[in-house]
């Protein structure tokens, strides 16, 4: 897909979600919070759910956790606009409670379609709920910052699970770890960009 085709497809997907009255959490929320960023990015960041400010403004990761996320992205030489930032749940849960399994399941087909349009090379999950999409059953304390090659919907993909920035804001040790883990992203990108060994053998 060209950039314009991707933009159009994302616009249509957002409109479809806005019209889908079966989506949970809609009644208590102000508005849908869709993903945003560069549709041609290699890196797709996947968070949990909108909070107070995201709900008010209709944009993902713009509160305190979002500011930290932007700084972390800049710490590895990218700008926020270079990447794509999204969430597994698109309406704010009341009092920012954890998403329920049925809620995650109802949003999932839309998240999958967004991923299909963007077709990123690298998935960075923020927190355990987005990690669970690609690595069900994994423990974040064991896999954070480690490059994971997984088979997902018939495709080999690369995922780097990370702690959620909001958790880092609450705990200094998690903050240190998250900053360290971000340094893995350039390395993971270099690996996904590397030609496959089989191709090298043919040359
Ligand atoms: N936390 C998230 O997981 N997503 C947001 O968009 C904001 C905060």
Short mmCIF file of C-alpha atoms and ligand atoms in Angstrom, two decimals:
data_model
loop_
_atom_site.label_atom_id
_atom_site.label_comp_id
_atom_site.label_asym_id
_atom_site.label_seq_id
_atom_site.Cartn_x
_atom_site.Cartn_y
_atom_site.Cartn_z
CA UNK A 1 0.00 0.00 0.00
CA UNK A 2 1.16 3.54 -0.70
CA UNK A 3 1.24 6.06 2.14
CA UNK A 4 -1.97 7.66 0.88
CA UNK A 5 -3.71 4.30 0.66
CA UNK A 6 -2.65 3.53 4.23
CA UNK A 7 -3.93 6.89 5.46
CA UNK A 8 -7.25 6.32 3.73
CA UNK A 9 -7.56 2.78 5.11
CA UNK A 10 -6.81 3.99 8.64
CA UNK A 11 -9.35 6.80 8.31
CA UNK A 12 -11.99 4.30 7.19
CA UNK A 13 -11.10 1.91 10.03
CA UNK A 14 -11.46 4.72 12.58
CA UNK A 15 -14.86 5.67 11.13
CA UNK A 16 -15.95 2.03 11.30
CA UNK A 17 -14.98 1.83 14.97
CA UNK A 18 -16.76 5.07 15.75
CA UNK A 19 -19.91 3.65 14.21
CA UNK A 20 -19.63 0.23 15.89
CA UNK A 21 -22.15 0.41 18.71
CA UNK A 22 -21.19 -3.05 19.96
CA UNK A 23 -17.79 -1.83 21.22
CA UNK A 24 -17.50 -1.98 25.02
CA UNK A 25 -16.72 0.99 27.32
CA UNK A 26 -18.19 3.44 24.81
CA UNK A 27 -20.94 4.70 27.13
CA UNK A 28 -18.68 5.98 29.89
CA UNK A 29 -16.03 7.42 27.57
CA UNK A 30 -15.91 10.82 25.87
CA UNK A 31 -14.65 9.58 22.53
CA UNK A 32 -12.76 6.88 20.66
CA UNK A 33 -8.99 7.11 20.88
CA UNK A 34 -7.53 5.71 17.66
CA UNK A 35 -3.82 5.14 16.94
CA UNK A 36 -1.67 7.91 15.50
CA UNK A 37 1.67 8.43 13.84
CA UNK A 38 3.55 7.54 10.69
CA UNK A 39 1.65 4.85 8.75
CA UNK A 40 4.92 3.86 7.03
CA UNK A 41 6.79 3.35 10.28
CA UNK A 42 8.85 0.28 11.02
CA UNK A 43 7.97 0.51 14.73
CA UNK A 44 4.48 0.02 16.15
CA UNK A 45 4.04 0.83 19.86
CA UNK A 46 1.07 -0.82 21.49
CA UNK A 47 -0.21 0.40 24.85
CA UNK A 48 -3.16 -0.49 27.02
CA UNK A 49 -6.06 1.95 27.07
CA UNK A 50 -6.71 5.70 27.04
CA UNK A 51 -6.55 7.57 30.35
CA UNK A 52 -8.11 10.87 31.40
CA UNK A 53 -6.26 13.19 28.99
CA UNK A 54 -6.39 10.77 26.07
CA UNK A 55 -10.15 10.46 26.54
CA UNK A 56 -10.53 14.23 26.65
CA UNK A 57 -8.34 14.95 23.60
CA UNK A 58 -8.98 11.84 21.52
CA UNK A 59 -5.26 11.06 21.11
CA UNK A 60 -3.16 8.19 22.54
CA UNK A 61 -0.39 8.71 25.10
CA UNK A 62 -0.60 12.45 25.67
CA UNK A 63 -0.70 12.47 29.52
CA UNK A 64 2.26 11.91 31.87
CA UNK A 65 2.91 8.38 30.60
CA UNK A 66 2.75 9.75 27.05
CA UNK A 67 5.31 12.46 27.79
CA UNK A 68 7.65 9.80 29.13
CA UNK A 69 7.02 7.64 26.07
CA UNK A 70 7.89 10.56 23.76
CA UNK A 71 11.15 11.16 25.70
CA UNK A 72 12.06 7.48 25.50
CA UNK A 73 11.41 7.48 21.75
CA UNK A 74 13.68 10.53 21.40
CA UNK A 75 16.36 8.84 23.52
CA UNK A 76 16.85 6.31 20.73
CA UNK A 77 17.01 8.90 17.96
CA UNK A 78 13.42 8.94 16.73
CA UNK A 79 10.67 11.49 17.00
CA UNK A 80 7.18 10.59 18.12
CA UNK A 81 5.90 11.41 14.63
CA UNK A 82 8.28 8.85 13.11
CA UNK A 83 6.57 5.89 14.77
CA UNK A 84 2.99 4.71 15.26
CA UNK A 85 1.40 4.63 18.72
CA UNK A 86 -1.76 2.73 19.53
CA UNK A 87 -3.66 0.86 22.24
CA UNK A 88 -5.32 -2.54 22.61
CA UNK A 89 -8.44 -0.85 24.06
CA UNK A 90 -9.78 2.32 22.43
CA UNK A 91 -12.24 3.73 24.97
CA UNK A 92 -11.17 4.80 28.46
CA UNK A 93 -12.10 2.22 31.13
CA UNK A 94 -13.83 3.81 34.14
CA UNK A 95 -11.30 4.97 36.77
CA UNK A 96 -8.56 3.60 34.49
CA UNK A 97 -9.28 0.06 35.66
CA UNK A 98 -7.61 -2.91 33.94
CA UNK A 99 -9.30 -4.04 30.72
CA UNK A 100 -11.43 -7.21 30.97
CA UNK A 101 -10.62 -10.20 28.72
CA UNK A 102 -13.92 -9.77 26.79
CA UNK A 103 -13.11 -6.10 26.17
CA UNK A 104 -9.67 -6.97 24.82
CA UNK A 105 -11.22 -9.64 22.62
CA UNK A 106 -13.81 -7.25 21.17
CA UNK A 107 -11.22 -4.64 20.20
CA UNK A 108 -8.71 -7.20 18.91
CA UNK A 109 -10.02 -7.59 15.32
CA UNK A 110 -9.76 -3.82 14.85
CA UNK A 111 -6.22 -3.77 16.27
CA UNK A 112 -5.34 -6.61 13.89
CA UNK A 113 -6.65 -4.66 10.92
CA UNK A 114 -4.68 -1.57 11.97
CA UNK A 115 -1.54 -3.72 12.15
CA UNK A 116 -2.29 -5.20 8.73
CA UNK A 117 -2.52 -1.71 7.21
CA UNK A 118 0.68 -0.41 8.83
CA UNK A 119 2.60 -3.67 8.41
CA UNK A 120 5.39 -2.73 10.84
CA UNK A 121 8.70 -4.56 11.19
CA UNK A 122 8.89 -4.32 14.95
CA UNK A 123 6.25 -4.45 17.67
CA UNK A 124 6.97 -2.80 21.02
CA UNK A 125 4.37 -3.69 23.62
CA UNK A 126 3.89 -1.45 26.64
CA UNK A 127 2.60 -3.30 29.69
CA UNK A 128 1.22 -6.78 30.17
CA UNK A 129 -2.09 -6.42 28.33
CA UNK A 130 -0.55 -5.55 24.98
CA UNK A 131 2.22 -8.11 25.57
CA UNK A 132 -0.53 -10.71 26.04
CA UNK A 133 -1.68 -10.13 22.48
CA UNK A 134 1.53 -11.62 21.05
CA UNK A 135 2.97 -13.55 23.99
CA UNK A 136 0.08 -15.06 25.90
CA UNK A 137 1.20 -16.49 29.22
CA UNK A 138 4.55 -14.66 29.23
CA UNK A 139 5.70 -12.95 32.42
CA UNK A 140 6.73 -9.34 31.84
CA UNK A 141 9.36 -9.53 34.61
CA UNK A 142 11.05 -12.32 32.64
CA UNK A 143 10.78 -11.14 29.04
CA UNK A 144 10.92 -7.32 29.16
CA UNK A 145 13.61 -5.87 26.90
CA UNK A 146 14.24 -9.23 25.22
CA UNK A 147 13.74 -9.61 21.48
CA UNK A 148 11.05 -12.23 20.83
CA UNK A 149 10.49 -13.91 17.47
CA UNK A 150 6.96 -15.26 17.44
CA UNK A 151 4.54 -16.76 14.98
CA UNK A 152 1.42 -14.63 15.00
CA UNK A 153 -1.52 -15.02 12.60
CA UNK A 154 0.61 -17.14 10.28
CA UNK A 155 3.53 -14.70 10.15
CA UNK A 156 6.93 -14.49 11.87
CA UNK A 157 7.04 -11.22 13.76
CA UNK A 158 9.49 -9.53 16.12
CA UNK A 159 8.22 -8.21 19.44
CA UNK A 160 10.07 -6.41 22.21
CA UNK A 161 7.92 -6.38 25.35
CA UNK A 162 8.44 -3.43 27.67
CA UNK A 163 7.08 -2.27 31.00
CA UNK A 164 4.31 0.30 30.77
CA UNK A 165 5.56 3.92 31.12
CA UNK A 166 2.90 4.52 33.81
CA UNK A 167 4.49 1.73 35.88
CA UNK A 168 7.87 3.43 35.44
CA UNK A 169 6.43 6.70 36.75
CA UNK A 170 5.38 4.87 39.92
CA UNK A 171 8.59 2.92 40.51
CA UNK A 172 12.19 4.10 40.08
CA UNK A 173 13.58 0.62 39.43
CA UNK A 174 11.06 0.04 36.63
CA UNK A 175 12.00 3.46 35.19
CA UNK A 176 15.68 2.47 35.07
CA UNK A 177 14.79 -0.82 33.45
CA UNK A 178 12.49 0.77 30.87
CA UNK A 179 15.24 3.24 29.87
CA UNK A 180 17.67 0.35 29.45
CA UNK A 181 15.14 -1.73 27.54
CA UNK A 182 14.55 1.04 25.02
CA UNK A 183 18.18 0.70 23.93
CA UNK A 184 17.27 -2.73 22.57
CA UNK A 185 14.97 -1.17 19.94
CA UNK A 186 17.73 -0.01 17.51
CA UNK A 187 19.35 -3.43 17.85
CA UNK A 188 16.04 -5.21 17.17
CA UNK A 189 15.45 -2.98 14.13
CA UNK A 190 18.90 -3.80 12.76
CA UNK A 191 18.10 -7.49 13.13
CA UNK A 192 14.76 -7.34 11.34
CA UNK A 193 16.36 -5.34 8.53
CA UNK A 194 19.18 -7.84 8.08
CA UNK A 195 18.85 -10.09 5.03
CA UNK A 196 17.95 -13.67 5.93
CA UNK A 197 20.82 -16.17 6.18
CA UNK A 198 19.27 -18.27 3.40
CA UNK A 199 19.41 -15.31 1.04
CA UNK A 200 23.06 -14.70 1.90
CA UNK A 201 23.90 -18.31 1.11
CA UNK A 202 22.43 -17.93 -2.38
CA UNK A 203 24.60 -14.91 -3.25
N1 LIG B 1 -1.74 4.54 28.82
C1 LIG B 1 -1.97 3.74 27.76
O1 LIG B 1 -1.78 2.54 27.82
N2 LIG B 1 -2.39 4.30 26.65
C2 LIG B 1 -2.59 5.61 26.52
O2 LIG B 1 -2.97 6.03 25.44
C3 LIG B 1 -2.34 6.42 27.63
C4 LIG B 1 -1.91 5.86 28.77
#
